[in-house]
PDB file of C-alpha atoms and ligand atoms in Angstrom:
ATOM      1  CA  MET M 460      -1.769   4.856  17.986  1.00 92.00           C
ATOM      2  CA  ARG M 461       1.636   4.273  19.502  1.00 93.00           C
ATOM      3  CA  ILE M 462       3.709   1.548  17.918  1.00 95.00           C
ATOM      4  CA  GLN M 463       4.903  -0.765  20.645  1.00 94.00           C
ATOM      5  CA  SER M 464       6.019  -3.699  18.564  1.00 94.00           C
ATOM      6  CA  ALA M 465       6.509  -4.593  14.912  1.00 94.00           C
ATOM      7  CA  ASN M 466       7.416  -8.178  14.171  1.00 93.00           C
ATOM      8  CA  PHE M 467       8.105  -9.820  10.839  1.00 93.00           C
ATOM      9  CA  GLU M 468       5.776 -12.793  10.512  1.00 94.00           C
ATOM     10  CA  LEU M 469       6.449 -14.462   7.178  1.00 93.00           C
ATOM     11  CA  SER M 470       6.821 -14.101   3.423  1.00 93.00           C
ATOM     12  CA  ALA M 471       4.122 -15.751   1.367  1.00 94.00           C
ATOM     13  CA  ILE M 472       4.293 -16.846  -2.249  1.00 89.00           C
ATOM     14  CA  SER M 473       0.718 -18.046  -2.579  1.00 90.00           C
ATOM     15  CA  LEU M 474      -2.603 -17.576  -0.880  1.00 91.00           C
ATOM     16  CA  ASP M 475      -2.118 -20.903   0.884  1.00 92.00           C
ATOM     17  CA  SER M 476       1.091 -19.746   2.516  1.00 94.00           C
ATOM     18  CA  CYS M 477      -0.381 -16.536   4.002  1.00 95.00           C
ATOM     19  CA  PRO M 478      -0.548 -16.551   7.810  1.00 96.00           C
ATOM     20  CA  ASP M 479      -3.335 -18.463   9.398  1.00 94.00           C
ATOM     21  CA  SER M 480      -4.341 -15.380  11.355  1.00 91.00           C
ATOM     22  CA  LYS M 481      -7.518 -13.518  12.035  1.00 90.00           C
ATOM     23  CA  LEU M 482      -5.869 -10.185  12.791  1.00 97.00           C
ATOM     24  CA  PRO M 483      -7.181  -7.290  10.723  1.00 98.00           C
ATOM     25  CA  GLU M 484      -4.870  -6.626   7.778  1.00 98.00           C
ATOM     26  CA  PHE M 485      -3.808  -3.386   6.137  1.00 98.00           C
ATOM     27  CA  ALA M 486      -1.966  -3.800   2.857  1.00 98.00           C
ATOM     28  CA  PHE M 487       0.300  -1.355   1.049  1.00 97.00           C
ATOM     29  CA  ILE M 488       0.875  -1.345  -2.681  1.00 96.00           C
ATOM     30  CA  GLY M 489       2.146   0.969  -5.394  1.00 93.00           C
ATOM     31  CA  ARG M 490       4.558   1.207  -8.286  1.00 90.00           C
ATOM     32  CA  SER M 491       8.136   0.413  -7.462  1.00 85.00           C
ATOM     33  CA  ASN M 492       9.995   3.486  -6.233  1.00 90.00           C
ATOM     34  CA  VAL M 493       6.804   5.186  -5.030  1.00 94.00           C
ATOM     35  CA  GLY M 494       8.269   5.342  -1.507  1.00 95.00           C
ATOM     36  CA  LYS M 495       6.539   2.305  -0.013  1.00 94.00           C
ATOM     37  CA  SER M 496       9.490   0.934   1.966  1.00 93.00           C
ATOM     38  CA  SER M 497      10.292   4.355   3.374  1.00 95.00           C
ATOM     39  CA  LEU M 498       6.692   4.882   4.412  1.00 97.00           C
ATOM     40  CA  LEU M 499       6.402   1.453   6.045  1.00 96.00           C
ATOM     41  CA  ASN M 500       9.559   2.142   8.020  1.00 95.00           C
ATOM     42  CA  VAL M 501       8.235   5.522   9.175  1.00 96.00           C
ATOM     43  CA  LEU M 502       4.811   4.107  10.033  1.00 96.00           C
ATOM     44  CA  SER M 503       6.202   1.259  12.078  1.00 94.00           C
ATOM     45  CA  ASN M 504       9.066   3.226  13.626  1.00 92.00           C
ATOM     46  CA  GLN M 505      11.490   0.597  12.346  1.00 88.00           C
ATOM     47  CA  ALA M 506      14.508   1.707  10.385  1.00 83.00           C
ATOM     48  CA  ALA M 507      14.434  -1.304   8.083  1.00 82.00           C
ATOM     49  CA  LEU M 508      11.083  -3.009   8.410  1.00 82.00           C
ATOM     50  CA  ALA M 509      10.545  -3.292   4.688  1.00 76.00           C
ATOM     51  CA  ARG M 510      14.107  -4.311   3.831  1.00 75.00           C
ATOM     52  CA  VAL M 511      13.185  -7.950   3.358  1.00 64.00           C
ATOM     53  CA  SER M 512      10.830  -7.068   0.522  1.00 64.00           C
ATOM     54  CA  LYS M 513      13.678  -5.436  -1.370  1.00 71.00           C
ATOM     55  CA  THR M 514      15.997  -8.423  -1.339  1.00 71.00           C
ATOM     56  CA  PRO M 515      16.628  -9.549  -4.927  1.00 68.00           C
ATOM     57  CA  GLY M 516      14.512 -12.562  -5.772  1.00 65.00           C
ATOM     58  CA  ARG M 517      11.991 -11.769  -3.063  1.00 68.00           C
ATOM     59  CA  THR M 518      10.276  -8.858  -4.684  1.00 69.00           C
ATOM     60  CA  ARG M 519       7.266 -10.950  -5.629  1.00 77.00           C
ATOM     61  CA  GLU M 520       6.498 -12.126  -2.142  1.00 87.00           C
ATOM     62  CA  ILE M 521       3.859 -10.760   0.184  1.00 92.00           C
ATOM     63  CA  ASN M 522       5.390  -9.905   3.543  1.00 94.00           C
ATOM     64  CA  PHE M 523       3.416  -9.918   6.762  1.00 96.00           C
ATOM     65  CA  PHE M 524       4.275  -7.982   9.904  1.00 96.00           C
ATOM     66  CA  THR M 525       2.357  -7.973  13.171  1.00 96.00           C
ATOM     67  CA  ILE M 526       2.008  -4.570  14.796  1.00 97.00           C
ATOM     68  CA  ASN M 527       1.259  -4.177  18.511  1.00 96.00           C
ATOM     69  CA  ARG M 528       0.076  -7.795  18.390  1.00 95.00           C
ATOM     70  CA  THR M 529      -3.267  -6.445  17.197  1.00 96.00           C
ATOM     71  CA  TRP M 530      -3.072  -5.886  13.435  1.00 97.00           C
ATOM     72  CA  SER M 531      -1.067  -6.945  10.411  1.00 97.00           C
ATOM     73  CA  LEU M 532       0.816  -4.717   8.076  1.00 97.00           C
ATOM     74  CA  VAL M 533       1.067  -6.354   4.669  1.00 96.00           C
ATOM     75  CA  ASP M 534       3.717  -5.317   2.187  1.00 95.00           C
ATOM     76  CA  LEU M 535       2.500  -6.193  -1.305  1.00 93.00           C
ATOM     77  CA  PRO M 536       4.821  -6.389  -4.321  1.00 88.00           C
ATOM     78  CA  GLY M 537       4.867  -3.238  -6.390  1.00 80.00           C
ATOM     79  CA  TYR M 538       3.143  -3.213  -9.718  1.00 77.00           C
ATOM     80  CA  GLY M 539       4.911  -2.155 -12.880  1.00 64.00           C
ATOM     81  CA  TYR M 540       8.220  -3.887 -12.451  1.00 52.00           C
ATOM     82  CA  ALA M 541      10.114  -3.192 -15.618  1.00 47.00           C
ATOM     83  CA  LYS M 542      12.562  -6.010 -15.000  1.00 52.00           C
ATOM     84  CA  ALA M 543      10.165  -8.910 -14.504  1.00 53.00           C
ATOM     85  CA  SER M 544       9.495 -11.072 -17.540  1.00 58.00           C
ATOM     86  CA  ALA M 545       5.964 -11.197 -18.890  1.00 59.00           C
ATOM     87  CA  SER M 546       5.293 -14.590 -17.344  1.00 59.00           C
ATOM     88  CA  ASP M 547       6.669 -13.440 -13.991  1.00 54.00           C
ATOM     89  CA  ARG M 548       4.444 -10.437 -14.136  1.00 53.00           C
ATOM     90  CA  GLU M 549       1.439 -12.579 -14.757  1.00 54.00           C
ATOM     91  CA  ARG M 550       2.176 -14.880 -11.870  1.00 52.00           C
ATOM     92  CA  PHE M 551       2.864 -12.067  -9.486  1.00 55.00           C
ATOM     93  CA  ASN M 552      -0.272 -10.216 -10.497  1.00 73.00           C
ATOM     94  CA  GLU M 553      -2.267 -13.360  -9.982  1.00 81.00           C
ATOM     95  CA  PHE M 554      -1.036 -13.818  -6.424  1.00 86.00           C
ATOM     96  CA  VAL M 555      -1.594 -10.158  -5.547  1.00 91.00           C
ATOM     97  CA  SER M 556      -5.040 -10.205  -7.105  1.00 90.00           C
ATOM     98  CA  ASP M 557      -5.895 -13.466  -5.311  1.00 92.00           C
ATOM     99  CA  TYR M 558      -4.803 -11.882  -2.053  1.00 95.00           C
ATOM    100  CA  LEU M 559      -6.766  -8.676  -2.591  1.00 95.00           C
ATOM    101  CA  ARG M 560      -9.913 -10.446  -3.748  1.00 94.00           C
ATOM    102  CA  GLU M 561      -9.970 -13.360  -1.378  1.00 95.00           C
ATOM    103  CA  ARG M 562      -8.268 -12.488   1.874  1.00 96.00           C
ATOM    104  CA  GLU M 563     -11.078 -12.298   4.372  1.00 95.00           C
ATOM    105  CA  ASN M 564      -9.310 -10.250   7.029  1.00 96.00           C
ATOM    106  CA  LEU M 565      -8.143  -7.540   4.623  1.00 98.00           C
ATOM    107  CA  CYS M 566      -9.527  -4.251   5.988  1.00 98.00           C
ATOM    108  CA  CYS M 567      -7.981  -1.803   3.580  1.00 98.00           C
ATOM    109  CA  ALA M 568      -5.483  -1.664   0.729  1.00 98.00           C
ATOM    110  CA  PHE M 569      -3.511   1.559   0.758  1.00 98.00           C
ATOM    111  CA  VAL M 570      -2.617   2.491  -2.794  1.00 97.00           C
ATOM    112  CA  LEU M 571       0.509   4.617  -2.875  1.00 98.00           C
ATOM    113  CA  ILE M 572       0.751   7.235  -5.578  1.00 98.00           C
ATOM    114  CA  ASP M 573       3.626   9.634  -6.161  1.00 97.00           C
ATOM    115  CA  SER M 574       2.234  13.090  -5.425  1.00 98.00           C
ATOM    116  CA  ARG M 575       4.694  14.713  -7.838  1.00 97.00           C
ATOM    117  CA  HIS M 576       2.969  13.396 -10.917  1.00 96.00           C
ATOM    118  CA  GLU M 577      -0.259  14.011 -12.758  1.00 95.00           C
ATOM    119  CA  PRO M 578      -2.595  10.997 -12.820  1.00 93.00           C
ATOM    120  CA  GLN M 579      -0.782   8.015 -14.304  1.00 92.00           C
ATOM    121  CA  ARG M 580      -2.603   5.388 -16.291  1.00 88.00           C
ATOM    122  CA  ILE M 581      -1.111   2.440 -14.432  1.00 88.00           C
ATOM    123  CA  ASP M 582      -2.321   3.793 -11.065  1.00 92.00           C
ATOM    124  CA  GLN M 583      -5.739   4.637 -12.451  1.00 92.00           C
ATOM    125  CA  GLU M 584      -6.105   1.167 -13.950  1.00 88.00           C
ATOM    126  CA  PHE M 585      -5.168  -0.492 -10.707  1.00 90.00           C
ATOM    127  CA  VAL M 586      -7.598   1.645  -8.682  1.00 93.00           C
ATOM    128  CA  GLN M 587     -10.323   0.939 -11.231  1.00 92.00           C
ATOM    129  CA  TRP M 588      -9.713  -2.775 -10.772  1.00 90.00           C
ATOM    130  CA  LEU M 589     -10.100  -2.331  -6.980  1.00 93.00           C
ATOM    131  CA  VAL M 590     -13.346  -0.415  -7.429  1.00 94.00           C
ATOM    132  CA  GLU M 591     -14.748  -3.063  -9.763  1.00 92.00           C
ATOM    133  CA  GLY M 592     -13.798  -5.796  -7.326  1.00 93.00           C
ATOM    134  CA  GLU M 593     -15.317  -3.866  -4.404  1.00 95.00           C
ATOM    135  CA  ILE M 594     -12.036  -4.119  -2.548  1.00 96.00           C
ATOM    136  CA  PRO M 595     -11.762  -1.553   0.269  1.00 97.00           C
ATOM    137  CA  PHE M 596      -8.964   0.908  -0.396  1.00 98.00           C
ATOM    138  CA  ALA M 597      -7.572   4.343   0.410  1.00 98.00           C
ATOM    139  CA  LEU M 598      -5.212   6.557  -1.594  1.00 98.00           C
ATOM    140  CA  VAL M 599      -1.890   7.657  -0.164  1.00 98.00           C
ATOM    141  CA  PHE M 600      -0.065  10.408  -2.020  1.00 98.00           C
ATOM    142  CA  THR M 601       3.625  10.046  -1.164  1.00 98.00           C
ATOM    143  CA  LYS M 602       6.743  12.248  -1.183  1.00 98.00           C
ATOM    144  CA  SER M 603       4.778  15.409  -0.487  1.00 98.00           C
ATOM    145  CA  ASP M 604       7.951  17.211   0.625  1.00 98.00           C
ATOM    146  CA  LYS M 605       9.341  16.992  -2.892  1.00 98.00           C
ATOM    147  CA  VAL M 606       7.011  19.485  -4.556  1.00 96.00           C
ATOM    148  CA  LYS M 607       5.061  22.554  -3.539  1.00 97.00           C
ATOM    149  CA  PRO M 608       1.844  21.957  -1.575  1.00 97.00           C
ATOM    150  CA  SER M 609      -0.091  23.535  -4.450  1.00 98.00           C
ATOM    151  CA  ALA M 610       1.283  20.941  -6.870  1.00 97.00           C
ATOM    152  CA  VAL M 611       0.383  18.093  -4.488  1.00 98.00           C
ATOM    153  CA  LYS M 612      -3.128  19.482  -4.216  1.00 98.00           C
ATOM    154  CA  LYS M 613      -3.462  19.795  -7.972  1.00 98.00           C
ATOM    155  CA  ASN M 614      -2.258  16.256  -8.613  1.00 98.00           C
ATOM    156  CA  ILE M 615      -4.617  14.801  -6.003  1.00 98.00           C
ATOM    157  CA  ALA M 616      -7.532  16.753  -7.462  1.00 98.00           C
ATOM    158  CA  GLY M 617      -6.556  15.545 -10.937  1.00 98.00           C
ATOM    159  CA  PHE M 618      -6.493  11.944  -9.797  1.00 98.00           C
ATOM    160  CA  LEU M 619      -9.888  12.185  -8.098  1.00 98.00           C
ATOM    161  CA  GLU M 620     -11.349  13.931 -11.095  1.00 97.00           C
ATOM    162  CA  ALA M 621     -10.157  11.207 -13.437  1.00 96.00           C
ATOM    163  CA  MET M 622     -11.542   8.613 -11.010  1.00 96.00           C
ATOM    164  CA  ALA M 623     -14.946  10.291 -10.915  1.00 95.00           C
ATOM    165  CA  GLU M 624     -15.502   9.161 -14.512  1.00 94.00           C
ATOM    166  CA  TRP M 625     -15.795   5.539 -13.438  1.00 92.00           C
ATOM    167  CA  SER M 626     -16.297   5.580  -9.691  1.00 93.00           C
ATOM    168  CA  GLU M 627     -18.987   6.911  -7.423  1.00 91.00           C
ATOM    169  CA  GLY M 628     -17.969   8.433  -4.122  1.00 90.00           C
ATOM    170  CA  GLN M 629     -14.476   9.211  -2.979  1.00 94.00           C
ATOM    171  CA  PRO M 630     -12.041   6.983  -1.126  1.00 97.00           C
ATOM    172  CA  PRO M 631     -10.153   8.187   1.951  1.00 98.00           C
ATOM    173  CA  VAL M 632      -7.146  10.233   0.849  1.00 98.00           C
ATOM    174  CA  PHE M 633      -3.863  10.761   2.710  1.00 98.00           C
ATOM    175  CA  THR M 634      -0.823  12.832   1.917  1.00 98.00           C
ATOM    176  CA  THR M 635       2.476  11.564   3.303  1.00 98.00           C
ATOM    177  CA  SER M 636       6.174  12.280   3.419  1.00 98.00           C
ATOM    178  CA  SER M 637       8.705   9.907   4.870  1.00 97.00           C
ATOM    179  CA  LYS M 638      11.060  12.813   5.231  1.00 97.00           C
ATOM    180  CA  THR M 639       8.836  15.112   7.316  1.00 98.00           C
ATOM    181  CA  LYS M 640       6.572  12.295   8.590  1.00 97.00           C
ATOM    182  CA  GLU M 641       3.567  14.195   7.341  1.00 98.00           C
ATOM    183  CA  GLY M 642       0.521  11.927   7.330  1.00 98.00           C
ATOM    184  CA  ARG M 643       1.919   9.317   9.723  1.00 98.00           C
ATOM    185  CA  ARG M 644      -0.432  10.215  12.540  1.00 98.00           C
ATOM    186  CA  GLU M 645      -3.458  10.378  10.261  1.00 98.00           C
ATOM    187  CA  LEU M 646      -2.746   6.978   8.723  1.00 98.00           C
ATOM    188  CA  LEU M 647      -2.268   5.325  12.106  1.00 98.00           C
ATOM    189  CA  LYS M 648      -5.425   6.973  13.410  1.00 98.00           C
ATOM    190  CA  PHE M 649      -7.369   5.648  10.424  1.00 98.00           C
ATOM    191  CA  ILE M 650      -6.066   2.139  11.105  1.00 98.00           C
ATOM    192  CA  GLU M 651      -6.813   2.424  14.804  1.00 97.00           C
ATOM    193  CA  GLU M 652     -10.367   3.510  14.107  1.00 97.00           C
ATOM    194  CA  ALA M 653     -10.841   0.696  11.629  1.00 97.00           C
ATOM    195  CA  ILE M 654      -9.732  -1.969  14.080  1.00 96.00           C
ATOM    196  CA  THR M 655     -11.681  -0.649  17.036  1.00 91.00           C
ATOM    197  CA  THR M 656     -15.034  -0.230  15.308  1.00 76.00           C
TER     198      THR M 656
HETATM  199  P1  GDP X 258       9.787   1.704  -2.886  1.00 91.29           P
HETATM  200  O1  GDP X 258      10.480   1.122  -4.083  1.00 91.29           O
HETATM  201  O2  GDP X 258       8.375   2.074  -3.205  1.00 91.29           O
HETATM  202  O3  GDP X 258       9.887   0.854  -1.654  1.00 91.29           O
HETATM  203  O4  GDP X 258      10.487   3.120  -2.583  1.00 91.29           O
HETATM  204  P2  GDP X 258      11.571   3.552  -1.504  1.00 91.29           P
HETATM  205  O5  GDP X 258      10.960   3.734  -0.168  1.00 91.29           O
HETATM  206  O6  GDP X 258      12.758   2.673  -1.612  1.00 91.29           O
HETATM  207  O7  GDP X 258      11.901   5.010  -2.043  1.00 91.29           O
HETATM  208  C1  GDP X 258      12.414   5.241  -3.349  1.00 91.29           C
HETATM  209  C2  GDP X 258      13.298   6.480  -3.317  1.00 91.29           C
HETATM  210  O8  GDP X 258      12.525   7.630  -2.954  1.00 91.29           O
HETATM  211  C3  GDP X 258      14.403   6.423  -2.276  1.00 91.29           C
HETATM  212  O9  GDP X 258      15.524   7.064  -2.798  1.00 91.29           O
HETATM  213  C4  GDP X 258      13.838   7.178  -1.080  1.00 91.29           C
HETATM  214  O10 GDP X 258      14.828   7.758  -0.275  1.00 91.29           O
HETATM  215  C5  GDP X 258      13.005   8.234  -1.763  1.00 91.29           C
HETATM  216  N1  GDP X 258      11.830   8.608  -0.936  1.00 91.29           N
HETATM  217  C6  GDP X 258      10.884   7.773  -0.493  1.00 91.29           C
HETATM  218  N2  GDP X 258       9.942   8.442   0.214  1.00 91.29           N
HETATM  219  C7  GDP X 258      10.316   9.749   0.215  1.00 91.29           C
HETATM  220  C8  GDP X 258       9.732  10.950   0.771  1.00 91.29           C
HETATM  221  O11 GDP X 258       8.682  10.952   1.414  1.00 91.29           O
HETATM  222  N3  GDP X 258      10.417  12.113   0.544  1.00 91.29           N
HETATM  223  C9  GDP X 258      11.563  12.153  -0.175  1.00 91.29           C
HETATM  224  N4  GDP X 258      12.157  13.355  -0.351  1.00 91.29           N
HETATM  225  N5  GDP X 258      12.129  11.055  -0.714  1.00 91.29           N
HETATM  226  C10 GDP X 258      11.515   9.855  -0.529  1.00 91.29           C
END
């Protein structure tokens, strides 16, 4: 898929304020610092697409972008913000969980995981919650340029192995680097196939 346009639509703070749109949606989520903004910029060919989500005070919003006028890219707040107060965390989790559980045009949630690390509990818990809620998702292992390919492979295998204890089947898995653009084509192809079938 060639990216011809990427337009910021709106920032939502509740399910009610999400766009009244029927376009298929692809959401991106992960711990803060996992490389989400960099990946969204690379995917959309926009140097600063995800900048809005990083503005202080706006990190709990869900940001919607329309790509090629045919699908929506949804930037979800990261989980595991150390700085948010407990009550903030609760509220933000509630909105994200409402979105993931109830948004009818959500096609896939891409869960970003840092490929440098062995399986982390917070990522596993989040993925388990998706599985239990029957929310469609794929795993995206980021920053693959930062470690040896063998280490990336080992960490992915470790994650899938840990998952196998509570999940049947295997989700789609991607490996990406915003530096080398590894995985960009595969991710866009996956999205293209999902919206044309
Ligand atoms: P976010 O908090 O998940 O949006 O993460 P950012 O995209 O802001 O990235 C966090 C840090 O990791 C920044 O310093 C990025 O330059 C760096 N980074 C992100 N993706 C990559 C990658 O694929 N390769 C390398 N080498 N660094 C990356």
